Amino acid sequence: MTTNPWARVRSLLAAAGSLTLIAAACAPSSEPQESVVEVVEPTGTPVTPSVTPSTSPSATSSEPVADPEPAAATEDEATAPAEAEPGSADAIDPHADAPLGYAAMNGGTSGGFGGDTVTELVLSEYRDWSGAPTPGQALHQALQEHRKAADGAGLVVYVDVTVTRDQVDAEDLVLKDVSHVSLLGVGDSGELDGIGIGISRSHDIVLRNLTIHHVSEGQGDAVGVAGASTNVWIDHNTFFSEIDGVDKDFYDGLVDIKQNTEYVTVSWNEFHSHWKASLVGHEDNAATAPDGITFHHNRFSDINSRTPLIRAADVHMLNNVFEDIHGSAINARIGARVLVEGNHFDNVGSGGTDRETGHVSGPVGWWYGGDETGHWNLVDNAYVDSPHEHLESTTDFTVPYAYEAQSPEEALAAVEAHAGSGVIDVTSR
C-alpha cells in the first residue's frame, strides 16, 4: 500500500500532546451440476452501458407455493450521461489506495491520511505508546483517545497482531463521533478473533486488510456501520464465522450498514461460511434507511442469505462473485433501487418459492416479508446452476459516478486473484 509521505511529516509536527508516534512507512449445500455459463441481458427496460459517466431479519426457507406474477416495471428516470472528469476513479485496480463508487463521492474517503495531522501507531508496539496490558485494550484506548483529538486530526493504526475478545474490556472496538481513521492489517497478521468493529456518527473511515471472524458478542457484527456515518471504505478484508452446526441467529451480520449511513464502498472482500451476511437497512422504515452503497469485487460463498438484504437504499452491486448461496442472494425491499451489473452467480438460490412474496429464491428478488418490494436493474450478469429464467429488470436505475465494469468472467478471475485479506501490500516501518 502506498502511503502519503507528507502525512508522516505532519505526524512529527503533531507529536506534542498526542499519542506517542510510531514511524510507519465453504462447503456448498449441494454439488453443482456441470453447466455452461449463460450471460443474460435484462428484458423490459433499457440496458445500462458498461461505462457509466459521472454527473457529480431472519432468513429461513419458505414452503413452495404457486408461481409468482411477473413484477411490473417502474418508471424511474435514468441518470443523464455526461463526460467523466479527468482523473476520475473509473478503472478497476485491486491495489488502488482510493475507493471506487459512492465512497469516492462527498469529498472522498482517505481515512487517517485525510487528517490535517496524522498519528500513526503500530499495534504490536503498544507497550511503547500505551500503558494498556494487551494490544486489544491498547487499540480500544487509542480509538477512545482519538475522540478527544483536535478537529482535523487523523489516526492510522497498523494491526499486525491478533486481537481477541478477552483482550478488550469492551463489547466492541468502537469508532464513535470521530473522523479520519484507518485500521490497516499488515500482511496477513491483522486479525480480530471474536470481536467486531462498530462505527457510529463518524466520517472518513477506512478498514483494510483485516480478518474478522466468529463475532458472537457485543453487537454481534464483524463490522457494523450506523448513526448517519459518512464516507466509509471497507476493502480487502476477510469475514466469516460458521454455518454448519450453529443456529441461524447465533451470529448476526458480517457487514451491516444502518441508520442513515451514506457514501459507503465495500470492495474486494471475502464473505464466507455464514448464515446472514449483510444488511443495508435494519428496519422496514425508509426514513432510517442508509443510502449510496457500492459493493464491488466481493466474493460471497457458503452463505445462506443476505448478500445483501437491502431496504430503501440506492445500491450498486458491481462485479461481485456469488458461489454456493443456499437460500437467496440480493434481497431488495421497501423501494430499494439496485443496479446489479457484471456479477457472476454460481449455484445460487434454493429455487423454492417464497410463500410471503411469491418470488423464486435465487440471485435477485424480494423474500422473507417486508411491506413492499424493491427494484433491480439487471445488466450483463452470468448465471451457472442458478434459477434466473424468471428474472427481468424492474427499474432503469443507474449510479451517479464514473466506473468501468468488467464482464462477469473477467470479474470472476479478478476476484479469485485479488479478493480478501493478505493480498494488498500494507507495511509499517
Coordinates of C-alpha atoms in Angstrom, one line a residue:
M1 CA 0.0 0.0 0.0
T2 CA 1.4 3.4 -0.9
T3 CA 1.1 5.9 1.9
N4 CA 1.5 9.7 1.9
P5 CA 5.0 10.8 2.9
W6 CA 3.7 14.3 3.8
A7 CA 1.3 12.6 6.3
R8 CA 4.4 11.3 8.1
V9 CA 5.9 14.8 8.2
R10 CA 2.7 16.1 9.6
S11 CA 2.7 13.4 12.2
L12 CA 6.0 14.6 13.6
L13 CA 4.6 18.1 13.9
A14 CA 1.7 16.7 15.8
A15 CA 3.6 14.7 18.4
A16 CA 3.3 17.1 21.4
G17 CA 0.2 16.4 23.4
S18 CA -0.8 13.4 21.3
L19 CA -0.4 9.7 21.4
T20 CA 3.2 8.6 21.1
L21 CA 4.1 8.4 17.4
I22 CA 5.4 5.3 15.8
A23 CA 7.0 5.9 12.5
A24 CA 5.3 3.9 9.8
A25 CA 6.1 3.7 6.4
C26 CA -17.1 -23.3 2.5
A27 CA -18.9 -26.3 1.8
P28 CA -21.9 -25.9 -0.6
S29 CA -25.4 -27.2 0.2
S30 CA -25.3 -29.4 -2.8
E31 CA -22.9 -30.3 -5.5
P32 CA -23.3 -28.0 -8.6
Q33 CA -24.2 -29.6 -11.9
E34 CA -21.9 -29.2 -14.8
S35 CA -23.2 -26.3 -16.8
V36 CA -22.4 -23.7 -19.4
V37 CA -22.3 -20.1 -18.3
E38 CA -25.3 -18.2 -19.6
V39 CA -25.0 -14.4 -19.8
V40 CA -28.4 -12.8 -19.6
E41 CA -29.3 -9.3 -20.7
P42 CA -32.3 -7.7 -18.9
T43 CA -35.7 -7.6 -20.6
G44 CA -38.4 -5.0 -20.4
T45 CA -36.1 -2.0 -19.6
P46 CA -33.1 -0.3 -21.3
V47 CA -29.7 -1.8 -20.8
T48 CA -27.3 0.5 -19.0
P49 CA -23.9 0.8 -20.8
S50 CA -20.9 -0.9 -19.1
V51 CA -19.2 2.5 -18.5
T52 CA -21.4 5.0 -16.6
P53 CA -20.3 8.6 -17.0
S54 CA -20.1 10.8 -13.9
T55 CA -22.6 13.5 -13.1
S56 CA -21.0 14.6 -9.9
P57 CA -34.5 -10.4 9.8
S58 CA -34.5 -13.9 9.7
A59 CA -33.7 -15.8 6.5
T60 CA -35.4 -19.1 6.9
S61 CA -36.6 -21.2 3.9
S62 CA -40.1 -20.9 2.7
E63 CA -42.5 -23.7 1.6
P64 CA -43.2 -23.7 -2.2
V65 CA -46.4 -22.0 -3.3
A66 CA -47.8 -21.0 -6.7
D67 CA -45.5 -19.3 -9.2
P68 CA -45.4 -15.5 -8.7
E69 CA -46.9 -13.0 -11.0
P70 CA -44.3 -11.1 -13.0
A71 CA -43.2 -7.8 -11.4
A72 CA -44.3 -4.6 -13.1
A73 CA -41.5 -2.3 -14.3
T74 CA -41.2 1.0 -12.6
E75 CA -40.7 4.3 -14.4
D76 CA -37.6 5.6 -12.7
E77 CA -35.6 8.0 -14.9
A78 CA -32.0 7.1 -15.7
T79 CA -29.2 9.4 -14.8
A80 CA -28.3 11.5 -17.9
P81 CA -24.9 10.7 -19.4
A82 CA -22.1 13.2 -19.1
E83 CA -18.4 13.3 -19.7
A84 CA -16.3 11.8 -16.9
E85 CA -13.9 14.3 -15.4
P86 CA -10.2 13.8 -16.0
G87 CA -8.6 11.7 -13.3
S88 CA -11.8 10.2 -12.1
A89 CA -11.7 6.8 -10.4
D90 CA -13.1 4.9 -13.4
A91 CA -10.8 1.9 -13.8
I92 CA -10.7 -1.4 -11.9
D93 CA -7.5 -1.6 -9.8
P94 CA -7.4 -4.1 -6.9
H95 CA -4.4 -2.3 -5.4
A96 CA -5.8 1.3 -5.6
D97 CA -5.4 3.4 -2.5
A98 CA -8.7 5.2 -3.1
P99 CA -12.2 3.8 -3.3
L100 CA -14.3 3.4 -6.4
G101 CA -18.1 4.1 -6.1
Y102 CA -20.1 6.0 -3.6
A103 CA -17.2 6.4 -1.1
A104 CA -15.3 8.4 -3.7
M105 CA -18.1 11.0 -3.6
N106 CA -18.9 13.6 -0.9
G107 CA -15.2 14.7 -0.8
G108 CA -13.8 11.2 -1.0
T109 CA -12.6 8.7 1.7
S110 CA -8.9 8.8 2.8
G111 CA -9.3 7.6 6.4
G112 CA -6.5 8.6 8.8
F113 CA -4.4 10.1 5.9
G114 CA -7.1 12.6 5.3
G115 CA -6.4 14.4 8.5
D116 CA -4.5 17.7 8.7
T117 CA -2.2 16.0 11.2
V118 CA -1.7 12.2 11.2
T119 CA -0.7 10.0 14.1
E120 CA 0.5 6.5 13.1
L121 CA 0.7 3.6 15.5
V122 CA 1.9 0.0 15.2
L123 CA -0.2 -2.2 17.3
S124 CA 2.5 -4.8 18.1
E125 CA 4.5 -1.9 19.7
Y126 CA 1.6 -1.0 22.0
R127 CA 3.8 -1.0 25.1
D128 CA 5.8 1.9 23.7
W129 CA 2.8 4.2 23.3
S130 CA 0.2 2.8 25.7
G131 CA 0.0 1.6 29.3
A132 CA -2.5 -1.0 28.3
P133 CA -1.9 -4.6 29.3
T134 CA -2.9 -6.1 25.9
P135 CA -2.9 -5.0 22.2
G136 CA -6.7 -5.2 22.2
Q137 CA -7.0 -2.8 25.1
A138 CA -4.4 -0.5 23.6
L139 CA -6.4 -0.3 20.3
H140 CA -9.6 0.4 22.3
Q141 CA -7.8 3.2 24.2
A142 CA -6.3 4.7 21.0
L143 CA -9.8 4.9 19.4
Q144 CA -11.2 6.5 22.6
E145 CA -8.4 9.0 22.8
H146 CA -9.0 10.0 19.1
R147 CA -12.4 11.2 20.1
K148 CA -10.6 13.9 22.1
A149 CA -8.3 14.9 19.3
A150 CA -8.4 18.3 17.6
D151 CA -10.7 18.7 14.6
G152 CA -8.9 17.5 11.5
A153 CA -6.6 15.1 13.3
G154 CA -6.1 11.7 11.6
L155 CA -5.3 8.3 13.2
V156 CA -3.8 5.3 11.4
V157 CA -3.3 2.0 13.3
Y158 CA -1.3 -0.8 11.7
V159 CA -2.8 -4.0 13.0
D160 CA 0.0 -6.6 12.9
V161 CA -1.1 -8.9 15.7
T162 CA -4.3 -10.9 16.6
V163 CA -6.8 -9.1 18.8
T164 CA -9.0 -11.5 20.8
R165 CA -12.3 -10.9 22.6
D166 CA -10.7 -11.5 26.0
Q167 CA -8.1 -8.7 25.4
V168 CA -10.6 -5.9 25.4
D169 CA -12.7 -4.6 28.2
A170 CA -15.5 -3.5 25.9
E171 CA -18.2 -5.2 23.8
D172 CA -16.8 -4.0 20.5
L173 CA -14.0 -1.8 19.2
V174 CA -15.9 1.4 18.6
L175 CA -15.3 4.3 16.4
K176 CA -17.9 6.8 17.6
D177 CA -18.0 10.6 16.9
V178 CA -14.7 10.5 15.1
S179 CA -13.3 11.4 11.7
H180 CA -10.2 10.4 9.7
V181 CA -9.4 6.9 11.0
S182 CA -7.7 4.0 9.2
L183 CA -7.4 0.5 10.7
L184 CA -5.0 -1.4 8.4
G185 CA -4.0 -5.0 8.6
V186 CA -0.3 -5.7 8.0
G187 CA 0.5 -8.6 5.7
D188 CA -1.7 -11.5 6.8
S189 CA -1.3 -10.7 10.5
G190 CA -4.1 -8.3 11.2
E191 CA -6.8 -10.4 12.8
L192 CA -9.8 -9.8 15.1
D193 CA -11.0 -13.0 16.6
G194 CA -14.4 -12.9 18.2
I195 CA -14.6 -9.1 18.5
G196 CA -16.2 -6.7 15.9
I197 CA -15.8 -3.1 14.9
G198 CA -18.6 -0.6 15.4
I199 CA -18.8 2.7 13.5
S200 CA -21.3 5.3 14.6
R201 CA -21.7 9.0 13.8
S202 CA -18.3 9.0 12.2
H203 CA -16.8 10.3 8.9
D204 CA -14.0 9.3 6.7
I205 CA -13.2 5.8 8.0
V206 CA -11.1 3.1 6.2
L207 CA -10.9 -0.6 7.2
R208 CA -8.5 -2.6 5.0
N209 CA -6.7 -5.9 5.0
L210 CA -8.2 -7.3 8.2
T211 CA -9.5 -10.8 9.0
I212 CA -12.5 -10.6 11.3
H213 CA -14.3 -13.7 12.3
H214 CA -16.6 -15.6 14.8
V215 CA -18.1 -12.4 16.3
S216 CA -21.0 -13.5 18.6
E217 CA -20.9 -11.0 21.4
G218 CA -21.4 -7.2 21.6
Q219 CA -23.5 -6.0 18.7
G220 CA -22.7 -9.4 17.0
D221 CA -21.5 -7.9 13.7
A222 CA -18.0 -8.2 12.3
V223 CA -18.5 -4.6 11.1
G224 CA -21.5 -2.5 11.9
V225 CA -21.9 1.0 10.4
A226 CA -24.7 3.2 11.8
G227 CA -25.6 6.6 13.2
A228 CA -25.6 8.5 9.9
S229 CA -21.9 7.8 9.3
T230 CA -20.5 9.0 6.0
N231 CA -17.6 8.0 3.7
V232 CA -16.7 4.6 4.8
W233 CA -14.4 2.3 2.8
I234 CA -14.3 -1.5 3.7
D235 CA -11.7 -3.0 1.5
H236 CA -9.8 -6.3 1.1
N237 CA -11.0 -7.9 4.3
T238 CA -12.0 -11.5 5.1
F239 CA -15.2 -12.1 7.1
F240 CA -16.5 -15.4 8.3
S241 CA -18.0 -17.5 11.1
E242 CA -19.6 -20.9 10.6
I243 CA -22.8 -22.2 9.1
D244 CA -22.8 -25.9 9.9
G245 CA -23.9 -26.9 13.4
V246 CA -25.0 -23.4 14.6
D247 CA -28.4 -21.8 14.8
K248 CA -29.1 -19.2 12.1
D249 CA -29.4 -16.5 14.7
F250 CA -26.3 -17.4 16.7
Y251 CA -24.2 -14.9 14.7
D252 CA -25.5 -11.6 13.4
G253 CA -24.1 -9.9 10.3
L254 CA -20.7 -9.8 8.7
V255 CA -21.1 -6.2 7.4
D256 CA -24.3 -4.4 8.4
I257 CA -24.9 -0.8 7.2
K258 CA -27.7 1.0 9.0
Q259 CA -29.4 4.2 10.3
N260 CA -29.0 6.8 7.5
T261 CA -25.3 6.0 6.7
E262 CA -24.2 7.2 3.3
Y263 CA -21.3 7.1 0.9
V264 CA -20.0 3.6 1.5
T265 CA -17.9 1.3 -0.6
V266 CA -17.5 -2.4 0.2
S267 CA -14.8 -3.8 -2.1
W268 CA -12.6 -6.8 -2.7
N269 CA -13.7 -8.6 0.4
E270 CA -14.2 -12.4 1.1
F271 CA -17.5 -13.3 2.9
H272 CA -17.9 -17.0 3.7
S273 CA -19.3 -19.6 6.0
H274 CA -22.2 -17.6 7.5
W275 CA -26.0 -17.6 7.7
K276 CA -26.9 -13.9 7.1
A277 CA -24.1 -12.0 5.6
S278 CA -25.0 -8.3 5.2
L279 CA -27.8 -5.8 5.8
V280 CA -28.3 -2.4 4.1
G281 CA -31.0 -1.0 6.4
H282 CA -32.2 -2.7 9.6
E283 CA -35.9 -2.0 9.6
D284 CA -38.8 -1.5 7.2
N285 CA -38.8 2.3 7.6
A286 CA -37.4 4.3 4.7
A287 CA -36.8 7.3 7.0
T288 CA -34.0 5.4 8.7
A289 CA -32.5 3.7 5.7
P290 CA -28.9 4.2 4.6
D291 CA -28.2 5.3 1.0
G292 CA -25.5 5.3 -1.5
I293 CA -23.7 2.0 -1.2
T294 CA -21.3 0.3 -3.6
F295 CA -20.4 -3.4 -3.4
H296 CA -17.8 -4.3 -6.0
H297 CA -15.5 -7.3 -6.5
N298 CA -16.5 -9.1 -3.3
R299 CA -16.8 -12.9 -3.1
F300 CA -19.8 -14.4 -1.2
S301 CA -19.5 -18.2 -0.7
D302 CA -21.2 -20.8 1.5
I303 CA -23.7 -18.4 2.8
N304 CA -27.5 -18.9 3.3
S305 CA -28.8 -15.4 2.6
R306 CA -28.5 -11.6 2.7
T307 CA -25.8 -10.9 0.2
P308 CA -27.0 -8.3 0.9
L309 CA -30.6 -7.6 2.2
I310 CA -31.4 -4.0 1.1
R311 CA -34.1 -1.7 2.4
A312 CA -35.0 1.5 0.6
A313 CA -31.4 2.4 -0.4
D314 CA -29.7 3.0 -3.7
V315 CA -27.1 0.3 -4.1
H316 CA -24.6 -0.7 -6.9
M317 CA -23.8 -4.4 -7.0
L318 CA -20.9 -4.4 -9.4
N319 CA -18.7 -7.4 -10.5
N320 CA -19.2 -9.5 -7.4
V321 CA -18.9 -13.3 -7.3
F322 CA -21.6 -15.4 -5.6
E323 CA -20.9 -19.1 -5.0
D324 CA -23.0 -21.7 -3.1
I325 CA -25.6 -19.4 -1.7
H326 CA -28.1 -21.8 -0.1
G327 CA -31.2 -19.8 0.2
S328 CA -31.3 -16.4 -1.6
A329 CA -28.8 -13.7 -2.6
I330 CA -29.6 -10.0 -3.4
N331 CA -32.8 -9.3 -1.5
A332 CA -34.4 -5.9 -2.4
R333 CA -37.2 -4.5 -0.2
I334 CA -39.1 -1.3 0.6
G335 CA -38.4 0.5 -2.7
A336 CA -34.7 -0.1 -2.8
R337 CA -33.1 0.5 -6.2
V338 CA -30.3 -1.8 -7.1
L339 CA -28.1 -1.8 -10.2
V340 CA -26.9 -5.5 -10.5
E341 CA -24.2 -5.4 -13.0
G342 CA -21.5 -7.7 -14.2
N343 CA -21.9 -10.3 -11.4
H344 CA -21.1 -14.0 -11.5
F345 CA -23.7 -16.3 -9.9
D346 CA -22.8 -20.0 -9.4
N347 CA -25.1 -22.4 -7.6
V348 CA -27.1 -19.5 -6.1
G349 CA -30.5 -19.9 -4.6
S350 CA -32.7 -22.8 -3.4
G351 CA -35.1 -22.4 -6.3
G352 CA -38.1 -22.6 -3.9
T353 CA -40.9 -20.0 -4.0
D354 CA -41.2 -17.7 -1.1
R355 CA -44.7 -18.1 0.5
E356 CA -44.9 -14.5 1.6
T357 CA -43.8 -12.7 -1.6
G358 CA -44.1 -15.3 -4.3
H359 CA -40.6 -14.7 -5.6
V360 CA -38.3 -17.6 -6.6
S361 CA -35.3 -17.9 -4.2
G362 CA -32.3 -17.2 -6.4
P363 CA -29.8 -14.5 -7.4
V364 CA -32.1 -11.4 -7.1
G365 CA -35.6 -10.9 -5.7
W366 CA -37.8 -9.9 -2.8
W367 CA -38.0 -12.5 0.0
Y368 CA -38.9 -13.2 3.7
G369 CA -41.5 -10.5 4.2
G370 CA -41.5 -6.7 4.1
D371 CA -44.4 -4.5 3.1
E372 CA -43.1 -3.6 -0.3
T373 CA -40.7 -4.9 -3.0
G374 CA -37.6 -3.2 -4.1
H375 CA -36.5 -2.8 -7.7
W376 CA -33.5 -4.0 -9.7
N377 CA -31.8 -3.2 -13.0
L378 CA -30.0 -6.3 -14.3
V379 CA -27.1 -5.7 -16.7
D380 CA -24.8 -8.3 -18.1
N381 CA -24.8 -10.9 -15.3
A382 CA -23.8 -14.6 -15.7
Y383 CA -25.7 -17.5 -14.1
V384 CA -24.5 -21.0 -13.6
D385 CA -26.8 -23.6 -12.0
S386 CA -28.8 -20.7 -10.5
P387 CA -32.6 -20.1 -11.1
H388 CA -32.8 -17.0 -13.3
E389 CA -35.1 -17.6 -16.2
H390 CA -37.9 -15.6 -14.4
L391 CA -35.7 -12.5 -13.8
E392 CA -36.2 -9.2 -15.6
S393 CA -35.3 -5.6 -14.7
T394 CA -37.9 -3.7 -12.8
T395 CA -36.2 -0.3 -12.9
D396 CA -33.7 1.6 -15.1
F397 CA -31.8 2.9 -12.1
T398 CA -28.1 3.9 -12.7
V399 CA -25.5 5.4 -10.4
P400 CA -24.1 9.0 -10.4
Y401 CA -20.3 8.3 -10.7
A402 CA -17.8 7.1 -13.2
Y403 CA -16.7 3.5 -13.4
E404 CA -15.6 0.8 -15.8
A405 CA -17.5 -2.5 -15.5
Q406 CA -15.8 -5.8 -16.2
S407 CA -17.6 -8.8 -17.8
P408 CA -18.7 -11.5 -15.3
E409 CA -15.9 -13.7 -16.5
E410 CA -13.3 -11.0 -16.1
A411 CA -14.7 -10.2 -12.6
L412 CA -14.6 -13.9 -11.6
A413 CA -10.9 -14.1 -12.5
A414 CA -10.1 -10.7 -10.8
V415 CA -11.9 -11.7 -7.6
E416 CA -10.3 -15.1 -7.4
A417 CA -6.9 -13.4 -7.7
H418 CA -7.3 -10.3 -5.6
A419 CA -10.2 -10.5 -3.0
G420 CA -9.7 -10.9 0.7
S421 CA -7.1 -10.1 3.2
G422 CA -3.4 -10.7 2.7
V423 CA -3.4 -9.6 -0.9
I424 CA -2.6 -5.9 -0.8
D425 CA 0.7 -4.6 0.5
V426 CA 0.3 -2.9 3.8
T427 CA 3.5 -2.5 5.7
S428 CA 4.7 -0.4 8.6
R429 CA 8.3 0.7 9.1

